[in-house]
CSV table of C-alpha atoms in Angstrom, one decimal:
chain,number,residue,atom,x,y,z
R,1,MET,CA,9.8,11.6,-11.9
R,2,VAL,CA,9.9,13.9,-9.0
R,3,GLU,CA,12.2,16.8,-9.8
R,4,GLN,CA,14.2,18.2,-6.8
R,5,SER,CA,13.9,21.8,-5.6
R,6,GLY,CA,16.5,24.1,-4.1
R,7,GLU,CA,18.5,24.2,-0.8
R,8,PHE,CA,16.9,23.2,2.5
R,9,THR,CA,16.0,26.2,4.8
R,10,ASP,CA,17.6,26.0,8.5
R,11,ASP,CA,14.4,25.0,9.8
R,12,GLU,CA,13.9,22.3,7.4
R,13,ALA,CA,17.3,21.1,7.9
R,14,ALA,CA,16.8,21.0,11.7
R,15,LEU,CA,13.4,19.3,11.4
R,16,TYR,CA,14.6,16.7,8.7
R,17,ASP,CA,18.0,16.1,10.3
R,18,ARG,CA,17.6,12.6,11.3
R,19,GLN,CA,16.0,11.6,8.1
R,20,ILE,CA,19.0,13.4,6.1
R,21,ARG,CA,21.3,11.3,8.1
R,22,LEU,CA,19.2,7.9,7.5
R,23,TRP,CA,18.8,8.0,3.7
R,24,GLY,CA,20.8,11.0,2.6
R,25,LEU,CA,20.2,14.6,1.5
R,26,GLU,CA,19.2,13.7,-2.2
R,27,ALA,CA,16.7,11.3,-1.1
R,28,GLN,CA,15.1,14.0,1.3
R,29,LYS,CA,15.3,16.5,-1.5
R,30,ARG,CA,13.0,14.2,-3.6
R,31,LEU,CA,10.7,13.6,-0.8
R,32,ARG,CA,10.4,17.3,-0.2
R,33,SER,CA,9.4,18.0,-3.8
R,34,SER,CA,6.7,15.1,-4.3
R,35,ASN,CA,3.2,15.8,-4.6
R,36,VAL,CA,1.0,12.7,-3.1
R,37,LEU,CA,-2.6,11.7,-3.5
R,38,VAL,CA,-4.5,9.7,-1.1
R,39,ALA,CA,-7.9,8.5,-1.8
R,40,GLY,CA,-9.8,7.1,1.1
R,41,ILE,CA,-8.8,8.2,4.7
R,42,LYS,CA,-10.5,5.6,7.0
R,43,GLY,CA,-8.2,3.8,9.5
R,44,LEU,CA,-5.8,2.8,6.8
R,45,GLY,CA,-5.6,6.1,5.1
R,46,ALA,CA,-5.1,8.1,8.2
R,47,GLU,CA,-1.9,6.0,9.1
R,48,ILE,CA,-0.5,6.3,5.7
R,49,CYS,CA,-1.2,10.0,5.7
R,50,LYS,CA,0.4,10.6,9.2
R,51,ASN,CA,3.5,9.0,7.9
R,52,LEU,CA,3.8,10.9,4.6
R,53,VAL,CA,3.2,14.0,6.4
R,54,LEU,CA,6.0,13.4,9.1
R,55,VAL,CA,8.6,12.4,6.5
R,56,GLY,CA,8.3,15.8,4.8
R,57,ILE,CA,6.7,15.3,1.4
R,58,LYS,CA,5.9,18.6,-0.5
R,59,SER,CA,2.1,18.1,-0.8
R,60,LEU,CA,-0.6,15.7,0.2
R,61,THR,CA,-4.1,15.7,-1.3
R,62,VAL,CA,-6.7,13.7,0.7
R,63,VAL,CA,-9.9,12.5,-1.4
R,64,ASP,CA,-13.0,11.1,0.6
R,65,SER,CA,-16.6,11.8,0.2
R,66,ASP,CA,-17.7,10.0,3.0
R,67,THR,CA,-18.9,11.2,6.5
R,68,VAL,CA,-17.5,10.2,9.8
R,69,CYS,CA,-19.6,7.3,11.2
R,70,ASP,CA,-19.4,5.2,14.5
R,71,GLU,CA,-17.2,2.6,12.7
R,72,ASP,CA,-14.6,5.1,12.1
R,73,LEU,CA,-13.8,5.5,15.7
R,74,SER,CA,-12.2,2.1,16.0
R,75,ALA,CA,-9.1,2.9,13.9
R,76,GLN,CA,-9.3,6.4,12.4
R,77,PHE,CA,-7.3,8.6,15.0
R,78,CYS,CA,-7.8,12.0,13.3
R,79,VAL,CA,-11.7,11.8,14.2
R,80,THR,CA,-13.9,11.8,17.4
R,81,SER,CA,-17.5,11.2,18.1
R,82,ALA,CA,-17.9,14.9,18.0
R,83,ASP,CA,-17.1,14.6,14.2
R,84,ALA,CA,-19.8,12.4,13.3
R,85,GLY,CA,-21.4,13.3,10.1
R,86,LYS,CA,-18.7,15.6,9.1
R,87,ASN,CA,-16.6,14.9,5.9
R,88,LEU,CA,-13.7,12.6,6.5
R,89,ALA,CA,-11.3,14.2,4.4
R,90,GLU,CA,-12.0,17.6,5.7
R,91,THR,CA,-11.9,16.7,9.2
R,92,SER,CA,-8.5,14.7,9.0
R,93,VAL,CA,-6.8,17.2,7.2
R,94,ALA,CA,-7.1,19.6,10.2
R,95,ILE,CA,-5.1,17.1,12.1
R,96,LEU,CA,-2.6,16.3,9.7
R,97,ARG,CA,-1.7,20.0,9.2
R,98,GLN,CA,-0.5,20.0,12.9
R,99,LEU,CA,1.8,17.3,12.5
R,100,ASN,CA,3.9,19.2,10.1
R,101,PRO,CA,3.1,22.8,9.1
R,102,MET,CA,5.7,22.4,6.4
R,103,VAL,CA,3.5,20.0,4.4
R,104,ARG,CA,0.6,21.5,2.3
R,105,VAL,CA,-2.5,19.3,3.1
R,106,THR,CA,-5.5,19.8,1.3
R,107,ALA,CA,-9.0,18.0,1.2
R,108,ASP,CA,-11.2,17.0,-1.6
R,109,THR,CA,-14.9,15.9,-0.8
R,110,ASP,CA,-15.6,14.2,-4.4
R,111,LEU,CA,-16.3,10.8,-4.9
R,112,ILE,CA,-13.0,9.2,-6.4
R,113,ASP,CA,-14.5,7.2,-9.0
R,114,ASP,CA,-16.0,10.4,-10.5
R,115,LYS,CA,-12.6,11.7,-11.3
R,116,GLN,CA,-11.5,12.0,-14.7
R,117,ASP,CA,-7.9,10.9,-15.7
R,118,ASP,CA,-6.5,14.3,-16.1
R,119,PHE,CA,-6.7,14.9,-12.1
R,120,TYR,CA,-3.9,12.5,-11.6
R,121,GLU,CA,-1.7,14.2,-14.0
R,122,THR,CA,-0.3,16.7,-11.2
R,123,PHE,CA,0.7,14.0,-9.0
R,124,ASP,CA,4.2,12.0,-8.5
R,125,VAL,CA,2.4,9.3,-6.2
R,126,VAL,CA,-1.5,8.1,-6.4
R,127,CYS,CA,-2.7,5.7,-3.6
R,128,LEU,CA,-6.1,4.4,-3.8
R,129,LEU,CA,-7.8,2.7,-0.7
R,130,GLY,CA,-11.0,0.7,-0.5
R,131,CYS,CA,-11.7,1.5,-4.2
R,132,SER,CA,-13.4,-0.8,-6.6
R,133,ASN,CA,-11.3,-2.9,-9.0
R,134,SER,CA,-12.5,-0.9,-12.1
R,135,THR,CA,-11.7,2.1,-10.6
R,136,ALA,CA,-8.3,1.0,-9.6
R,137,VAL,CA,-7.4,-0.7,-12.7
R,138,ARG,CA,-8.6,2.4,-14.8
R,139,VAL,CA,-6.2,4.8,-12.8
R,140,ASP,CA,-3.4,2.3,-12.7
R,141,HIS,CA,-3.6,2.3,-16.4
R,142,PHE,CA,-3.5,6.1,-16.7
R,143,CYS,CA,-0.6,6.4,-14.1
R,144,ARG,CA,1.2,3.8,-16.0
R,145,SER,CA,1.1,5.8,-19.1
R,146,LYS,CA,2.3,9.1,-17.2
R,147,GLY,CA,5.2,7.4,-15.1
R,148,ILE,CA,3.4,8.0,-11.9
R,149,LYS,CA,3.7,5.7,-9.2
R,150,PHE,CA,0.7,3.6,-8.2
R,151,PHE,CA,-0.6,2.1,-5.1
R,152,SER,CA,-3.7,0.3,-3.8
R,153,GLY,CA,-4.9,-1.5,-0.7
R,154,ASP,CA,-7.3,-2.0,2.1
R,155,ALA,CA,-7.8,-3.3,5.5
R,156,VAL,CA,-10.8,-5.0,6.5
R,157,GLY,CA,-11.4,-7.0,9.7
R,158,LEU,CA,-8.0,-9.0,10.4
R,159,PHE,CA,-7.2,-8.8,6.6
R,160,GLY,CA,-5.0,-6.2,4.7
R,161,TYR,CA,-3.1,-6.1,1.6
R,162,MET,CA,-1.1,-3.5,-0.7
R,163,PHE,CA,-0.4,-3.4,-4.5
R,164,THR,CA,2.5,-1.4,-6.1
R,165,ASP,CA,2.9,-0.8,-9.7
R,166,LEU,CA,6.0,1.5,-10.0
R,167,GLY,CA,6.4,1.0,-13.7
R,168,ASN,CA,10.1,0.8,-14.7
R,169,HIS,CA,11.7,2.0,-11.4
R,170,HIS,CA,15.2,3.1,-10.6
R,171,PHE,CA,16.7,2.9,-7.2
R,172,ALA,CA,19.9,2.8,-5.4
R,173,GLU,CA,20.5,-0.1,-2.9
R,174,GLU,CA,23.3,0.0,-0.4
R,175,ILE,CA,25.1,-3.6,-0.5
R,176,THR,CA,27.7,-4.3,2.3
R,177,LYS,CA,30.5,-6.7,1.1
R,178,TYR,CA,32.1,-8.5,4.1
R,179,GLY,CA,35.4,-10.1,4.2
R,180,SER,CA,36.9,-12.6,6.1
R,181,VAL,CA,38.4,-11.8,9.6
R,182,THR,CA,41.8,-13.6,10.6
R,183,SER,CA,42.5,-14.3,14.2
R,184,GLY,CA,46.2,-14.9,15.1
R,185,ASN,CA,48.2,-17.2,12.8
R,186,GLY,CA,45.3,-19.4,12.2
R,187,PRO,CA,43.2,-19.6,9.1
R,188,PRO,CA,40.3,-16.9,8.1
R,189,SER,CA,37.5,-17.6,10.3
R,190,LYS,CA,33.7,-17.2,9.1
R,191,LYS,CA,32.7,-14.2,7.6
R,192,VAL,CA,31.4,-12.0,10.3
R,193,ARG,CA,28.5,-9.2,9.6
R,194,SER,CA,29.7,-5.9,11.5
R,195,GLU,CA,30.4,-2.4,10.6
R,196,SER,CA,34.3,-2.9,11.0
R,197,SER,CA,34.5,-5.8,8.5
R,198,GLY,CA,32.4,-4.8,5.8
R,199,ASP,CA,32.6,-2.1,2.9
R,200,VAL,CA,29.2,-0.5,2.0
R,201,LYS,CA,28.8,0.1,-1.8
R,202,VAL,CA,25.6,1.9,-3.3
R,203,VAL,CA,24.3,0.0,-6.4
R,204,LYS,CA,22.1,1.2,-9.0
R,205,ARG,CA,19.3,-1.0,-10.0
R,206,SER,CA,16.0,-1.2,-11.7
R,207,LEU,CA,12.9,-3.0,-11.4
R,208,SER,CA,9.9,-3.5,-14.1
R,209,TYR,CA,6.2,-3.7,-12.5
R,210,VAL,CA,3.3,-5.1,-14.4
R,211,SER,CA,-0.2,-3.6,-14.2
R,212,LEU,CA,-2.9,-4.3,-11.6
R,213,GLU,CA,-5.3,-5.7,-14.4
R,214,ARG,CA,-2.7,-8.3,-15.3
R,215,SER,CA,-2.0,-9.2,-11.8
R,216,LEU,CA,-5.7,-9.8,-10.9
R,217,GLY,CA,-6.1,-11.9,-13.8
R,218,GLN,CA,-3.1,-14.2,-13.2
R,219,ASP,CA,-4.5,-16.8,-11.0
R,220,VAL,CA,-7.5,-17.8,-13.5
R,221,LYS,CA,-4.6,-18.1,-16.3
R,222,LEU,CA,-2.4,-20.2,-13.9
R,223,ALA,CA,-5.5,-22.4,-13.1
R,224,SER,CA,-5.7,-23.6,-16.5
R,225,LYS,CA,-1.8,-24.2,-16.7
R,226,ASP,CA,-0.5,-24.9,-13.4
R,227,LYS,CA,-3.0,-25.2,-10.5
R,228,ALA,CA,0.2,-26.1,-8.0
R,229,ALA,CA,1.2,-22.4,-8.6
R,230,VAL,CA,-2.5,-21.3,-7.6
R,231,LYS,CA,-2.5,-23.2,-4.5
R,232,ARG,CA,0.8,-21.8,-3.5
R,233,LEU,CA,-0.6,-18.4,-3.5
R,234,THR,CA,-1.7,-17.0,0.1
R,235,GLN,CA,-5.1,-17.7,1.2
R,236,THR,CA,-5.1,-13.9,2.1
R,237,TYR,CA,-4.8,-13.1,-1.9
R,238,PHE,CA,-8.1,-14.9,-2.6
R,239,VAL,CA,-9.9,-13.2,0.6
R,240,MET,CA,-8.7,-10.1,-1.2
R,241,LYS,CA,-10.4,-11.2,-4.2
R,242,VAL,CA,-13.8,-12.0,-2.6
R,243,LEU,CA,-13.7,-8.6,-0.5
R,244,ASN,CA,-13.1,-6.6,-4.1
R,245,ARG,CA,-16.2,-8.5,-5.6
R,246,PHE,CA,-18.3,-7.5,-2.6
R,247,ARG,CA,-17.3,-4.1,-3.0
R,248,GLU,CA,-17.7,-3.9,-6.8
R,249,GLN,CA,-21.4,-5.4,-6.3
R,250,PHE,CA,-22.7,-3.3,-3.5
R,251,GLY,CA,-20.2,-0.5,-3.5
R,252,ARG,CA,-19.3,-0.9,0.3
R,253,ARG,CA,-17.3,-3.1,2.8
R,254,PRO,CA,-19.2,-5.8,4.7
R,255,LEU,CA,-21.0,-4.0,7.6
R,256,LEU,CA,-21.3,-5.0,11.1
R,257,LYS,CA,-25.3,-4.1,11.2
R,258,SER,CA,-25.9,-6.4,8.5
R,259,ARG,CA,-23.3,-9.1,9.3
R,260,GLU,CA,-25.3,-12.2,9.0
R,261,LYS,CA,-26.6,-11.4,5.5
R,262,ASP,CA,-23.0,-9.9,4.5
R,263,SER,CA,-21.5,-13.1,5.6
R,264,GLU,CA,-23.6,-15.4,3.3
R,265,ILE,CA,-22.8,-13.0,0.4
R,266,LEU,CA,-19.1,-13.5,1.3
R,267,LEU,CA,-19.1,-17.1,1.2
R,268,SER,CA,-21.1,-17.3,-2.0
R,269,LEU,CA,-18.6,-15.0,-3.7
R,270,ARG,CA,-15.9,-17.4,-2.0
R,271,ASP,CA,-17.6,-20.2,-3.7
R,272,ASP,CA,-17.0,-18.4,-7.3
R,273,VAL,CA,-13.5,-17.8,-6.6
R,274,VAL,CA,-12.9,-21.4,-5.6
R,275,ARG,CA,-14.9,-22.6,-8.8
R,276,GLU,CA,-12.9,-20.0,-11.2
R,277,CYS,CA,-9.6,-20.7,-9.9
R,278,SER,CA,-9.7,-24.6,-9.6
R,279,LEU,CA,-9.3,-24.4,-5.7
R,280,ASP,CA,-9.7,-27.2,-3.2
R,281,SER,CA,-12.6,-25.6,-1.0
R,282,ALA,CA,-10.9,-27.0,2.0
R,283,SER,CA,-8.0,-25.1,1.2
R,284,PHE,CA,-9.9,-21.8,1.3
R,285,ASP,CA,-11.5,-21.8,4.9
R,286,SER,CA,-15.1,-20.6,5.1
R,287,GLU,CA,-14.0,-19.1,8.6
R,288,PHE,CA,-12.7,-16.2,6.9
R,289,SER,CA,-16.2,-14.6,6.6
R,290,ARG,CA,-16.1,-14.0,10.4
R,291,TYR,CA,-13.3,-11.6,10.4
R,292,CYS,CA,-14.2,-9.4,7.4
R,293,PHE,CA,-16.0,-6.7,9.2
R,294,GLY,CA,-14.7,-3.4,10.6
R,295,GLN,CA,-11.4,-1.6,10.4
R,296,LEU,CA,-9.2,-2.5,13.4
R,297,SER,CA,-6.2,-0.3,14.6
R,298,PRO,CA,-3.5,-2.7,14.8
R,299,ILE,CA,-4.2,-4.2,11.4
R,300,CYS,CA,-4.4,-0.5,9.9
R,301,THR,CA,-1.0,0.3,11.6
R,302,ILE,CA,0.8,-2.7,10.2
R,303,VAL,CA,-0.6,-2.3,6.8
R,304,GLY,CA,-0.3,1.3,6.7
R,305,GLY,CA,3.2,1.3,7.8
R,306,VAL,CA,4.4,-1.2,5.2
R,307,LEU,CA,2.5,1.0,2.4
R,308,ALA,CA,4.0,4.0,3.5
R,309,GLN,CA,7.2,2.8,3.7
R,310,GLU,CA,6.9,1.6,0.3
R,311,MET,CA,5.7,5.0,-1.1
R,312,ILE,CA,8.8,6.7,0.7
R,313,LYS,CA,11.0,4.4,-1.1
R,314,ALA,CA,9.3,4.8,-4.5
R,315,ILE,CA,9.8,8.6,-4.0
R,316,SER,CA,13.2,8.7,-2.4
R,317,GLN,CA,14.5,5.9,-4.9
R,318,LYS,CA,16.4,4.5,-2.1
R,319,ASP,CA,16.1,0.5,-1.4
R,320,VAL,CA,14.7,-2.3,-2.8
R,321,PRO,CA,10.8,-2.0,-3.1
R,322,ILE,CA,8.1,-4.7,-2.5
R,323,LYS,CA,7.3,-6.4,-6.0
R,324,ASN,CA,4.1,-6.2,-6.0
R,325,PHE,CA,1.7,-7.5,-3.3
R,326,PHE,CA,1.8,-7.3,0.4
R,327,PHE,CA,-0.8,-9.4,2.4
R,328,PHE,CA,-1.3,-9.4,5.9
R,329,ASN,CA,-3.8,-12.0,7.8
R,330,GLY,CA,-4.3,-11.2,11.4
R,331,PHE,CA,-5.2,-14.7,12.7
R,332,SER,CA,-2.7,-16.8,10.6
R,333,HIS,CA,0.8,-17.7,11.7
R,334,GLN,CA,1.8,-16.3,8.3
R,335,SER,CA,0.8,-12.9,9.1
R,336,GLY,CA,3.0,-10.9,6.5
R,337,ILE,CA,3.7,-12.1,3.0
R,338,VAL,CA,5.0,-10.6,-0.1
R,339,GLU,CA,4.1,-12.1,-3.6
R,340,ASN,CA,4.9,-11.1,-6.7
R,341,ILE,CA,1.9,-12.1,-8.9
R,342,GLY,CA,1.6,-11.3,-12.7
R,343,ASP,CA,4.9,-11.9,-13.8
R,344,GLN,CA,4.7,-15.6,-14.5
């Protein structure tokens, strides 16, 4: 749990005045006392880190062993073509520090897969982006044991997702109770939602989350018991499974320079997922493989905005958090979907 520090300085009070008015002084104190880790700072990671720095956390550690490449220029706004070949984390940190000098921002150029469990112990929130399932499951397991809030996600082509495991999470929710408005001598009118007719009450609530490992294995369990429940899951969930298997096997995302070969691999992995989850192949359109390349700025902005918002909720303990997946599909009419997977 984040421990709150002392009083705000005059500079801090002036800088965060609007946020304090929005969610309160105590919530801002929690944010100011939080130490956050973000691993993976391509387009999605840059969007998340920008939002966290601007909101005023205590410290941000950015981990990425990759170097800047041409593909990063489409969505990673912290780098330019002049940075080609430089480390992504170090280059990005230089820009992030300028956004809010009151936040301590540091870079770590190690491979996240090589980090031992004790590395994560000093953080209040851990967010892994574009990592293999094996690494994400291991880190989530450790974070659950230490009460550290865990997030993971990725954005590939027109697809994006996030997962959150907050353990046993306590938060405050503002609930407005609306009364009836009487007009003249007649009967009470319908309930009108307006500031003048509602009383705001702060209610303490809690939610319990399941692990990433349990969530990822839920579809196979459901396939043998409730095939209809599997079919109700958004297709983007199964796209996520295919992309995660691709990364697990090859240690990378699908690449534009090997698009034809990688598309064939994606379709083969898709067939494996269809078979294991007892899906109707027609319900998992093979067209998805055309849209699994590169990182697109609009997708990173949307998914990164949602993910950063959920991290801020978790730290500040304000408002109802997502439980436990958010999926975004850039060419579907059902673009943003929240799924609770693993509680069944």
